[in-house]
Structures are given as C-alpha cells and as structure tokens.
CSV table of C-alpha atoms in Angstrom, one decimal:
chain,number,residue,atom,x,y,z
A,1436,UNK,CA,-30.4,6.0,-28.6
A,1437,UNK,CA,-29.8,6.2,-32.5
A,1438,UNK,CA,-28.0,3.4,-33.8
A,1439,UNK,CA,-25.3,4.3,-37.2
A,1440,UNK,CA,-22.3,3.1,-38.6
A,1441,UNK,CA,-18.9,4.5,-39.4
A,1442,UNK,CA,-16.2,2.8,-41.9
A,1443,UNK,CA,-12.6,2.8,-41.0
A,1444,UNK,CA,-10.3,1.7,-43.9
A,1445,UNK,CA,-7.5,-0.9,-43.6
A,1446,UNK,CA,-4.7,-2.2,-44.9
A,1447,UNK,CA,-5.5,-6.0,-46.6
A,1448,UNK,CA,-2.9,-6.7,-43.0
A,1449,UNK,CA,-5.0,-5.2,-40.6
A,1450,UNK,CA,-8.3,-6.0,-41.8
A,1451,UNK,CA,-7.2,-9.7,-41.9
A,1452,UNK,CA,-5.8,-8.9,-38.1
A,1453,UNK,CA,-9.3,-7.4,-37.2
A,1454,UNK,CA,-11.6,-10.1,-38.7
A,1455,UNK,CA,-9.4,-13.0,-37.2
A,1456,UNK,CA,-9.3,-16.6,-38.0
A,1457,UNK,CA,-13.3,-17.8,-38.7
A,1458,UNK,CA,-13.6,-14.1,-38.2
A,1459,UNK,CA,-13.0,-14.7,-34.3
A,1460,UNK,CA,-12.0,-11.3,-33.6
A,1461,UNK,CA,-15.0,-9.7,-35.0
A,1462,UNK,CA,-16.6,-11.8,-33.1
A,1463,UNK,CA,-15.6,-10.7,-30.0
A,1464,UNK,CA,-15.2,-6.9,-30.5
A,1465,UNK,CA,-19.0,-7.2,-30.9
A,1466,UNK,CA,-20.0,-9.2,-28.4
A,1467,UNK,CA,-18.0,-6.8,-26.1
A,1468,UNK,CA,-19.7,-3.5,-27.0
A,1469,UNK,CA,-22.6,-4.6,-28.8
A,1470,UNK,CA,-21.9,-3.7,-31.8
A,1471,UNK,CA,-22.5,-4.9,-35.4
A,1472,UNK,CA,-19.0,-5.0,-37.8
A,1473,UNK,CA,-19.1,-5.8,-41.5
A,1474,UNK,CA,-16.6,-5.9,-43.9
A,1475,UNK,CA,-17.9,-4.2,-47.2
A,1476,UNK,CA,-13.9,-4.1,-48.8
A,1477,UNK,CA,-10.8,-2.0,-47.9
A,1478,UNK,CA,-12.1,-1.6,-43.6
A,1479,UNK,CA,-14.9,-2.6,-41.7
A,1480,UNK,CA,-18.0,-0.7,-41.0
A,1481,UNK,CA,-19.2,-0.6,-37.2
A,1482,UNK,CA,-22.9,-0.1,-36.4
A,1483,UNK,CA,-24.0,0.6,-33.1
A,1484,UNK,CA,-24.3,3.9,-30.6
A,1485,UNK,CA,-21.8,6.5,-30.2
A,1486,UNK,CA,-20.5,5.3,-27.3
A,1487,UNK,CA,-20.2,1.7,-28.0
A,1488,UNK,CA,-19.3,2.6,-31.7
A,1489,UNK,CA,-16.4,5.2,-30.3
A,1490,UNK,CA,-14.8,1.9,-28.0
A,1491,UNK,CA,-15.1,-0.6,-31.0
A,1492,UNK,CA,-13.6,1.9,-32.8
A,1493,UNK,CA,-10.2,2.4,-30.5
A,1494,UNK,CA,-10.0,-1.2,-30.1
A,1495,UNK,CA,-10.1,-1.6,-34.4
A,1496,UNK,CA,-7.6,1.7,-34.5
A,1497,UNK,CA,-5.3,0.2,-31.8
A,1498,UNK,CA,-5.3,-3.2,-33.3
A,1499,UNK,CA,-5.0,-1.8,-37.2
A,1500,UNK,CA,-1.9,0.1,-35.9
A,1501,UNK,CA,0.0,-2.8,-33.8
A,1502,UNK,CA,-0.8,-5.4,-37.1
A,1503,UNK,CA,0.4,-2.8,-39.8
A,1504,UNK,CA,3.9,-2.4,-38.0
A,1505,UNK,CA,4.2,-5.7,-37.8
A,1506,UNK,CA,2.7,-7.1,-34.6
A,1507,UNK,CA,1.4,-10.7,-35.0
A,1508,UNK,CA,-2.6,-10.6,-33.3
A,1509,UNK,CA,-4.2,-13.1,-31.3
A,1510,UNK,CA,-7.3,-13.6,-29.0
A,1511,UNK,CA,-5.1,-12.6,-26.4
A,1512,UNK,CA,-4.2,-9.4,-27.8
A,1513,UNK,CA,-7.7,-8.9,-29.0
A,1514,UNK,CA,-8.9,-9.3,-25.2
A,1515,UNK,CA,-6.5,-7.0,-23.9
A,1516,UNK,CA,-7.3,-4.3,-26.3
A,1517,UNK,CA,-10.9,-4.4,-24.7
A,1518,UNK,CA,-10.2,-4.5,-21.6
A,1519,UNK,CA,-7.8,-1.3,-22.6
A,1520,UNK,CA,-10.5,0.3,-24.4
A,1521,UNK,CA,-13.0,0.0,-21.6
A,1522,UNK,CA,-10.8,1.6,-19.2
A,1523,UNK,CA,-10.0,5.0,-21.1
A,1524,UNK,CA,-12.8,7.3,-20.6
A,1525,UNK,CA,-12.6,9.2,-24.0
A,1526,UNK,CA,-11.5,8.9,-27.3
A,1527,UNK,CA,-8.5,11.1,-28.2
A,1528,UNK,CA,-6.2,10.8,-25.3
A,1529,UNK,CA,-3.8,9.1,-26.5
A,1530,UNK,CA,-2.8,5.0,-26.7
A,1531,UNK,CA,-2.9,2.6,-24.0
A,1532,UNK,CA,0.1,1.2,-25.0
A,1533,UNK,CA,3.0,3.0,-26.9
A,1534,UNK,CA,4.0,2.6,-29.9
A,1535,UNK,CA,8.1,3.3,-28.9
A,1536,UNK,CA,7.4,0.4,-26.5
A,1537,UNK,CA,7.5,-2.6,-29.5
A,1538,UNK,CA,10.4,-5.0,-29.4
A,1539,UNK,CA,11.5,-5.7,-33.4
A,1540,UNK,CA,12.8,-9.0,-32.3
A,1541,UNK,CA,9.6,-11.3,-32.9
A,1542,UNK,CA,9.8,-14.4,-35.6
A,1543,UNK,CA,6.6,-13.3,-36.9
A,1544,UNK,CA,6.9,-9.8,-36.3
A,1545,UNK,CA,7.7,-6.9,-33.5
A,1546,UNK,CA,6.9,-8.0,-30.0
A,1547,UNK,CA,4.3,-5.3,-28.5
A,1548,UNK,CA,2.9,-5.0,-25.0
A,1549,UNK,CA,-0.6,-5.9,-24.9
A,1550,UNK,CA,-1.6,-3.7,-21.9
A,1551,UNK,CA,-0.5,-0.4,-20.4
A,1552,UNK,CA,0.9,-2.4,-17.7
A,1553,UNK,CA,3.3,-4.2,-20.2
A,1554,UNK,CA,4.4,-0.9,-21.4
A,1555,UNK,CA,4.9,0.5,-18.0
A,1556,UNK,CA,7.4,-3.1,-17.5
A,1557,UNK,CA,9.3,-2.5,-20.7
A,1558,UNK,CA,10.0,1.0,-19.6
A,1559,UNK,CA,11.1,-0.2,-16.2
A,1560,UNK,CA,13.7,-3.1,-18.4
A,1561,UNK,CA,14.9,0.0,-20.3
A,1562,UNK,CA,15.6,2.7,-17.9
A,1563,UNK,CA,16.7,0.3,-14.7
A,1564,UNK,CA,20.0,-1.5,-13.9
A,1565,UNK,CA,17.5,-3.9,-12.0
A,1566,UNK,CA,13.9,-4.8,-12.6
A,1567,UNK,CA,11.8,-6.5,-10.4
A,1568,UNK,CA,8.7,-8.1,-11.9
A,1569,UNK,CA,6.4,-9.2,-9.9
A,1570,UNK,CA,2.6,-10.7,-10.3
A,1571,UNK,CA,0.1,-13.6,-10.8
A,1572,UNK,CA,0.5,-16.4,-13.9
A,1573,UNK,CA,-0.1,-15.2,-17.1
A,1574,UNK,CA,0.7,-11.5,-16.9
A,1575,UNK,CA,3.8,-11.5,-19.8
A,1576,UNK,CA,6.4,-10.7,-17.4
A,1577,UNK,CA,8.7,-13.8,-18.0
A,1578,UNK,CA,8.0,-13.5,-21.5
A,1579,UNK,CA,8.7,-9.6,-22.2
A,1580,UNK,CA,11.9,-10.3,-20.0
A,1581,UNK,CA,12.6,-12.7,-22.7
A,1582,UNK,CA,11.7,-10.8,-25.8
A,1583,UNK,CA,13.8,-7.6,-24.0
A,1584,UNK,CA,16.9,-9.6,-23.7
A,1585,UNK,CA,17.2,-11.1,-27.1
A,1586,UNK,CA,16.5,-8.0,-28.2
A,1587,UNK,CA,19.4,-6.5,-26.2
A,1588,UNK,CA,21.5,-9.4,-27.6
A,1589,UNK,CA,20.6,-9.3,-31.5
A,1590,UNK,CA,21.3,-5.7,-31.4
A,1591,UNK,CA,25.0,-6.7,-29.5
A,1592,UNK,CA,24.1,-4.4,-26.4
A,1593,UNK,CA,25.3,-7.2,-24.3
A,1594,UNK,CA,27.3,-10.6,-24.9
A,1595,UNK,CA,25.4,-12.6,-23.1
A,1596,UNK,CA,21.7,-14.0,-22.1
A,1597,UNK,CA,22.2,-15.4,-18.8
A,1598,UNK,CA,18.7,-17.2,-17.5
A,1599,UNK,CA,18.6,-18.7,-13.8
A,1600,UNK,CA,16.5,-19.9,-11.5
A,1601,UNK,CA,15.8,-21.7,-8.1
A,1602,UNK,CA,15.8,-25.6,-9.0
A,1603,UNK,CA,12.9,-25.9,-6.4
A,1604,UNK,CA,9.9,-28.4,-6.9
A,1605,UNK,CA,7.3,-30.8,-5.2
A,1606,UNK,CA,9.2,-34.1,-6.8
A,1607,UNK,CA,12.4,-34.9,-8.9
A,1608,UNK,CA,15.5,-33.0,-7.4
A,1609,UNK,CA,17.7,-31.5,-9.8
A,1610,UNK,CA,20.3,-33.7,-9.2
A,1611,UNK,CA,18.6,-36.7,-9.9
A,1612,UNK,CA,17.2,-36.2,-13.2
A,1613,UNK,CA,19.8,-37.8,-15.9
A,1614,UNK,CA,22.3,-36.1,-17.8
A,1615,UNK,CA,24.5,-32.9,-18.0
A,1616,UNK,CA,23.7,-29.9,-16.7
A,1617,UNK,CA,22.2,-28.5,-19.6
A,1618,UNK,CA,19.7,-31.2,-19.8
A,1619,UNK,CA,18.9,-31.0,-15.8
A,1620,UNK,CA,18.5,-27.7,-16.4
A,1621,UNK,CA,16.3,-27.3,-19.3
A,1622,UNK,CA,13.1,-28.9,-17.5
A,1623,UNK,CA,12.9,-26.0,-15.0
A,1624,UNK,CA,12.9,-23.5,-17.7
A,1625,UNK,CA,11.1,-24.9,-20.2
A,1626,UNK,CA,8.7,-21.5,-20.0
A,1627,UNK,CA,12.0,-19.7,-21.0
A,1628,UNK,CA,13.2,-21.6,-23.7
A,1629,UNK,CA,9.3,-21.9,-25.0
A,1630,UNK,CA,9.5,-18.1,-24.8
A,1631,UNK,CA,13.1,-17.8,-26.8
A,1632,UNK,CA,12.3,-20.3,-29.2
A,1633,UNK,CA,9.0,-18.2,-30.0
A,1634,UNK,CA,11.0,-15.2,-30.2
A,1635,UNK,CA,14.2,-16.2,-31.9
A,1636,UNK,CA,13.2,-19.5,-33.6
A,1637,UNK,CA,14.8,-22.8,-32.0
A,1638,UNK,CA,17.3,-22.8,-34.7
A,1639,UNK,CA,18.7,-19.2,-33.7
A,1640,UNK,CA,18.2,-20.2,-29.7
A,1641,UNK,CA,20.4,-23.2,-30.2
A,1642,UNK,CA,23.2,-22.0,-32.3
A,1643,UNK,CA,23.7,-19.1,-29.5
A,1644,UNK,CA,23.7,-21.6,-26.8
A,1645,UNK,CA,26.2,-23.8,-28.5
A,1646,UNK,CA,28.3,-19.7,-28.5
A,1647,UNK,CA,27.7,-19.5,-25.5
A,1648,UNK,CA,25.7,-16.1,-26.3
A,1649,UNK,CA,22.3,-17.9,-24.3
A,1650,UNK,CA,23.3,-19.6,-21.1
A,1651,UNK,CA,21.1,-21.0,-18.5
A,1652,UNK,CA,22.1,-22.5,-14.8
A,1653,UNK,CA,20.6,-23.0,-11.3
A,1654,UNK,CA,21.0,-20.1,-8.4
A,1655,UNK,CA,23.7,-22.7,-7.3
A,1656,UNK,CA,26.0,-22.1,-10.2
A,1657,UNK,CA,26.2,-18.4,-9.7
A,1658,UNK,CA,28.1,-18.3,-6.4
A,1659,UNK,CA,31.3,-16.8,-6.9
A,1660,UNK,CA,30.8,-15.8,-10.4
A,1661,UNK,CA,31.0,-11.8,-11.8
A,1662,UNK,CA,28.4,-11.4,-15.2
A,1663,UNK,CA,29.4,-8.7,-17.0
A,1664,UNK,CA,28.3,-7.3,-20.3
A,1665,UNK,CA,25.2,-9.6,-20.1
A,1666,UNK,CA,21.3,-9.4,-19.6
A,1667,UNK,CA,20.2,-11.9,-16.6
A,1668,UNK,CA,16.9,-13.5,-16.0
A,1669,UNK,CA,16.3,-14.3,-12.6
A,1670,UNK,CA,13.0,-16.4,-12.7
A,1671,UNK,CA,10.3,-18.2,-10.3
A,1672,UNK,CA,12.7,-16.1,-8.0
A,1673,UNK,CA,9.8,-16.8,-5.2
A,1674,UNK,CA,11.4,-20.0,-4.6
A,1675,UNK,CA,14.8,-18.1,-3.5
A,1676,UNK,CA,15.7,-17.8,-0.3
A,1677,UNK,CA,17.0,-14.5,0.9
A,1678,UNK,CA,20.7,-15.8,1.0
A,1679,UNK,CA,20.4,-17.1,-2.5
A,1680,UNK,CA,18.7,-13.7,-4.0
A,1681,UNK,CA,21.2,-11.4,-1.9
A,1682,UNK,CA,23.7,-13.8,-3.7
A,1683,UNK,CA,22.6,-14.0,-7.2
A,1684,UNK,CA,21.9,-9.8,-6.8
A,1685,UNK,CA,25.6,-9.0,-6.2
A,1686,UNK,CA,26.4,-10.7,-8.9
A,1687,UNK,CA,26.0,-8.2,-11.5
A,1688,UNK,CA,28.7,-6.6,-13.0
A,1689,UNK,CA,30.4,-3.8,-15.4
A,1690,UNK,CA,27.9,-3.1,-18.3
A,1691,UNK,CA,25.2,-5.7,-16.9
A,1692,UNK,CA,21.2,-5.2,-16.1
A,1693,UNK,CA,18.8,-7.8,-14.6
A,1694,UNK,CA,15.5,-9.0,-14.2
A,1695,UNK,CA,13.9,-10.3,-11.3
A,1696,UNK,CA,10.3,-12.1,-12.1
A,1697,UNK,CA,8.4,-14.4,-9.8
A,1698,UNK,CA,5.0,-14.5,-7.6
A,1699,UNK,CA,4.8,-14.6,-4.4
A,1700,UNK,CA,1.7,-16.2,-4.1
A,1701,UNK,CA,3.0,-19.2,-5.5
A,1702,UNK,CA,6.2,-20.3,-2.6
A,1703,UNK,CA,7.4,-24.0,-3.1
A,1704,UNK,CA,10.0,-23.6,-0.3
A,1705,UNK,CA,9.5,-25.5,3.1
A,1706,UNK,CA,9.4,-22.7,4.9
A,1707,UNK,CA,8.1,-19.9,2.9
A,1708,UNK,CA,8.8,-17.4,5.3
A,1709,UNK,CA,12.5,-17.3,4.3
A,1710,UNK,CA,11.2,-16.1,0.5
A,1711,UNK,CA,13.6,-14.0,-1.0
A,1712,UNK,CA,11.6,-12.0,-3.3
A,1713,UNK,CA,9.2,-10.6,-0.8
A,1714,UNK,CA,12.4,-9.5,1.4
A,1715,UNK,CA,14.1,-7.9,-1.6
A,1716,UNK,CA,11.3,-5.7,-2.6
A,1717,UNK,CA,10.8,-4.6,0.4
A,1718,UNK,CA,14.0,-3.5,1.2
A,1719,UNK,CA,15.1,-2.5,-2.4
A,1720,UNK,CA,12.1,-0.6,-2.6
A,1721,UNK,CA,13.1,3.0,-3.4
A,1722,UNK,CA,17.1,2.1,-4.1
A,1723,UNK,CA,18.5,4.4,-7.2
A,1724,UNK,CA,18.6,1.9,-10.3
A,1725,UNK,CA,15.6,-0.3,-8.6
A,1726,UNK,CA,12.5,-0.5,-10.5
A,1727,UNK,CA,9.6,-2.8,-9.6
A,1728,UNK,CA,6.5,-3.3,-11.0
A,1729,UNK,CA,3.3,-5.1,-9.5
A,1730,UNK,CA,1.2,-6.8,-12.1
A,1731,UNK,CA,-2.6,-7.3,-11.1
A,1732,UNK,CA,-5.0,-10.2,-12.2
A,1733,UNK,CA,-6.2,-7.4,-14.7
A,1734,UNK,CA,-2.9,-7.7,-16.4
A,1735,UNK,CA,-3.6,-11.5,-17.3
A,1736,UNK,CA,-3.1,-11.9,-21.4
A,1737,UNK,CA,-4.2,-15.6,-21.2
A,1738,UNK,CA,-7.4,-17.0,-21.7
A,1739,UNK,CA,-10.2,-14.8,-19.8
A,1740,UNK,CA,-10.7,-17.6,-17.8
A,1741,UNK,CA,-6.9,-16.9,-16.0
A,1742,UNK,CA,-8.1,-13.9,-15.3
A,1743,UNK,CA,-11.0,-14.9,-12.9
A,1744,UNK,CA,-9.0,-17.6,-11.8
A,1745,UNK,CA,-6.7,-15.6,-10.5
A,1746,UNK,CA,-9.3,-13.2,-8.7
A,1747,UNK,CA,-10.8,-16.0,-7.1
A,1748,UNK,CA,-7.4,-17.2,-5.7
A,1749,UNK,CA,-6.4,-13.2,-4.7
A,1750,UNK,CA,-9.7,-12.8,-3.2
A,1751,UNK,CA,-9.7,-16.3,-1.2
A,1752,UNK,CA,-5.8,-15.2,0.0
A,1753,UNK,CA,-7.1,-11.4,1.0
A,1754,UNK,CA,-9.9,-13.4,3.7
A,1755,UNK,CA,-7.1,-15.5,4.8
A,1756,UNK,CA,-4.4,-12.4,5.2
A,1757,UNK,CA,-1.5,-14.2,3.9
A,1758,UNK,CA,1.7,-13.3,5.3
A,1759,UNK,CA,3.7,-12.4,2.5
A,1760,UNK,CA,0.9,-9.5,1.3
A,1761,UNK,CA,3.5,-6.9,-0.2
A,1762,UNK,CA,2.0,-4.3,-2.4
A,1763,UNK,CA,5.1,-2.7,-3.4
A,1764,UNK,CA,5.4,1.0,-5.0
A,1765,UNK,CA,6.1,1.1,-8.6
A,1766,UNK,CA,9.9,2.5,-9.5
C-alpha cells in the first residue's frame, strides 16, 4: 500500500503538546499506528498509509484542539487519545470526547475528559441529583468528581464541598491516629486533597477549608446532619455498609447533588457481603435523579500497565464468580 504524508498546522501550543517532552508524544503516536511524524515548522507532517495516516491524524486533531483551549497534555492523555482513535471506525463522525464537557477550573488549564467514558461521567454529574461512579483504580472518577465540584464551588453554585468517606483500613484505626479531626481525617483522603490541590492549588484548597467552603469528615460524622446548598463526595464508598450508605444518602438536602465513587472489587470490610455500594446500585438502579456509570479497565488513564493489570485481576475474579458481580445499567 502507498506510503505519503499530510501536514496539519499548529499553533506553537499544540505543536509543543503533540511533540511532548524529549518529543515523547511523537514518539508514541508513531509507534501506535506506524507512522513517521516530523516537524518541518508551524504542524507536523505524518507519513504513513491512509489508514494509519487518517488515525494519527484524529489523535494530532483531537489533541491540537484540547491543548489550544487550554488543556494541559500528558502521556496519559496521549494514550487515551489512541485508544479513542482506534475505536472510531471513520474519520468525520464526530469527537470522542466533547468539547462542552471541559471543566475551566484546572491550575494549569481546563480540566477535559480523556475518554468518551469520562464524558459520559461528567454528563451524569451535570444532569443527576445523584451520581454513582463506579469502576477499577485509575479510571478518573474520584478525580473528575473533584474537578466537578470545585468547579461548582468557584462558580458559587453551591456553598459547600463536602468530601467523606468510610474510615475503613487493614491497620491504624481512625481513632488512634494523633490529633484533631482534621488531621485523622486527612490520611484517608489524601487521593482527594492530592486531586484539589492539583486543581485549585494548595494555597486556594486551604484558604476554603479554613471558610469552611471545603470540608471533609468520616461517614460517622454525617448522622443526623442535613447538607444543603453543597456538592458531596462520597468516596471508597465500597467500604460502606448498607446502614452507613442508606445514612449518608438521606442526607442530602435543598439545592444539594452528590457523588458516590468506589469499586467493588476492592471491599476492606470483614464481611464484604454487607457492602453498601453494590446494594445501592442495585436497588437505585432506574430511580428518577439516579445516574450510574460503570467504568471498564479500558477506561484506565494511568500508566498502560494499569490497564492490564486490571484485566488480569477482572479476568482472574470472572473464573472465580465473585459474589458481588454487578454490571449495572448506565443512567
């Protein structure tokens, strides 16, 4: 099959985007589809055949656009937009991942979703009084919850960031580590905070915390309580029993929307039969205002090696017919 080349021109921002650091990106846009890039000035020129040409060219195009409006790109984003481009059959049907989806919240620029399946999450935190997120290690969904709430919060939709979770682990119980609550806390959300402080800058996070706009508790510490007004992250909710998510679930309250993230492949509890997340998405399933979205090991934005990681784990757990298999209908 004929070999040629085609030039797209960039901006100096999405050329530098494309290449990558070492030119890292390249790299791997070529080793994907077997391509050749170059860089002659002002784009790059791909050489290759039409059909691995045409998918090195919607990955470049898809990549060119999320840079220029602001998007910081890394290997992760430069691994999903293969994996993207090898799953649309044709050129000219439209993006993977919308444009109307971006979050203009990010430090170092809007906050995109790397996969369609990110997209379809965002649209779920949008149009649902209460999302469930469900899905292996590495999929985004704690950090888009995140990036969705301070969002919410910078633009003074809600008054509050309220971010909770099961205090559940193989060691150290919460009550024994030292100091207030804040700092007993702050240990089992580290991936939280990691995720704010990325978002907002540490600065920003800390100054709303000391408000009172950011607040963060164990499950415990919502009995009794009514959150209005505020955006609540409901994480590693796996570890929940059913008591403590039918709880922390009626708490919501006038002008308030939630999100429920966890994976229940991954139960700490002694008895993981009493799960709460499995037994809420089974019964919420179909409820007006309920949307729940299943995240596969394709969704994985880490390093490829998450990814079959994760497979091997899902495919050892399918041979073994776990009893918590729930395959839930997306909202």
């Amino acid at each position: 099959m004929a070999r040629e080349s085609e030039f797209l021109s960039l901006s100096d921002k999405a050329l530098r985007a494309v290449v990558g650091p070492g030119s890292r990106h390249m790299a791997l846009i070529e080793d994907a589809f077997k391509v050749l890039i170059e860089t002659p000035g002002g784009g790059v020129s791909i050489n290759g055949s039409p059909r691995d040409r045409a998918q090195a060219k919607r990955v470049v195009e898809n990549l060119a656009t999320a840079a220029d409006r602001g998007t910081e790109i890394g290997e992760a984003d430069i691994r999903a937009a293969l994996g993207q481009a090898v799953k649309t059959p044709r050129p000219g049907q439209g993006r993977s991942v919308p444009e109307a989806a971006s979050l203009p919240v990010g430090r170092r620029g809007a906050i995109a979703p790397k996969t369609a399946s990110q997209a379809k999450y965002l649209e779920l935190l949008g149009r649902c009084e209460l999302t469930f997120g469900v899905g292996p290690a590495g999929t985004g969904k704690t950090f888009l919850a995140a990036a969705y709430g301070a969002s919410l919060l910078k633009r003074g939709q809600v008054d509050r960031l309220v971010i909770t979770r099961p205090a559940v682990e193989a060691g150290e119980k919460l009550g024994f580590l030292p100091g207030d609550l804040n700092e007993k806390v702050d240990p089992y959300l580290a991936p939280i905070w990691e995720a704010l402080n990325d978002i907002l800058g540490a600065d920003d996070v800390a100054r709303r915390r000391e408000k009172g706009e950011i607040e963060a508790a164990p499950i415990a510490f919502m009995r009794g309580r009514t959150l209005s007004h505020a955006f609540v992250i409901v994480d590693e909710a796996q570890n929940t029993s059913r008591m403590q998510m039918k709880m922390v679930l009626t708490r919501l309250g006038e002008g308030a929307k939630m999100v429920v993230t966890g994976d229940p492949s991954q139960i700490d509890l002694m008895n993981p039969r009493d799960s709460g997340l499995a037994h809420a998405l089974r019964i919420l399933n179909g409820v007006e205002g309920v949307g729940i979205h299943q995240f596969k090991s394709e969704d994985v934005v880490r390093h490829a090696l998450v990814e079959r990681i994760v497979r091997a784990y899902d495919g050892d757990a399918a041979r073994n017919r776990p009893f918590n298999e729930l395959e839930p209908e997306e909202a």
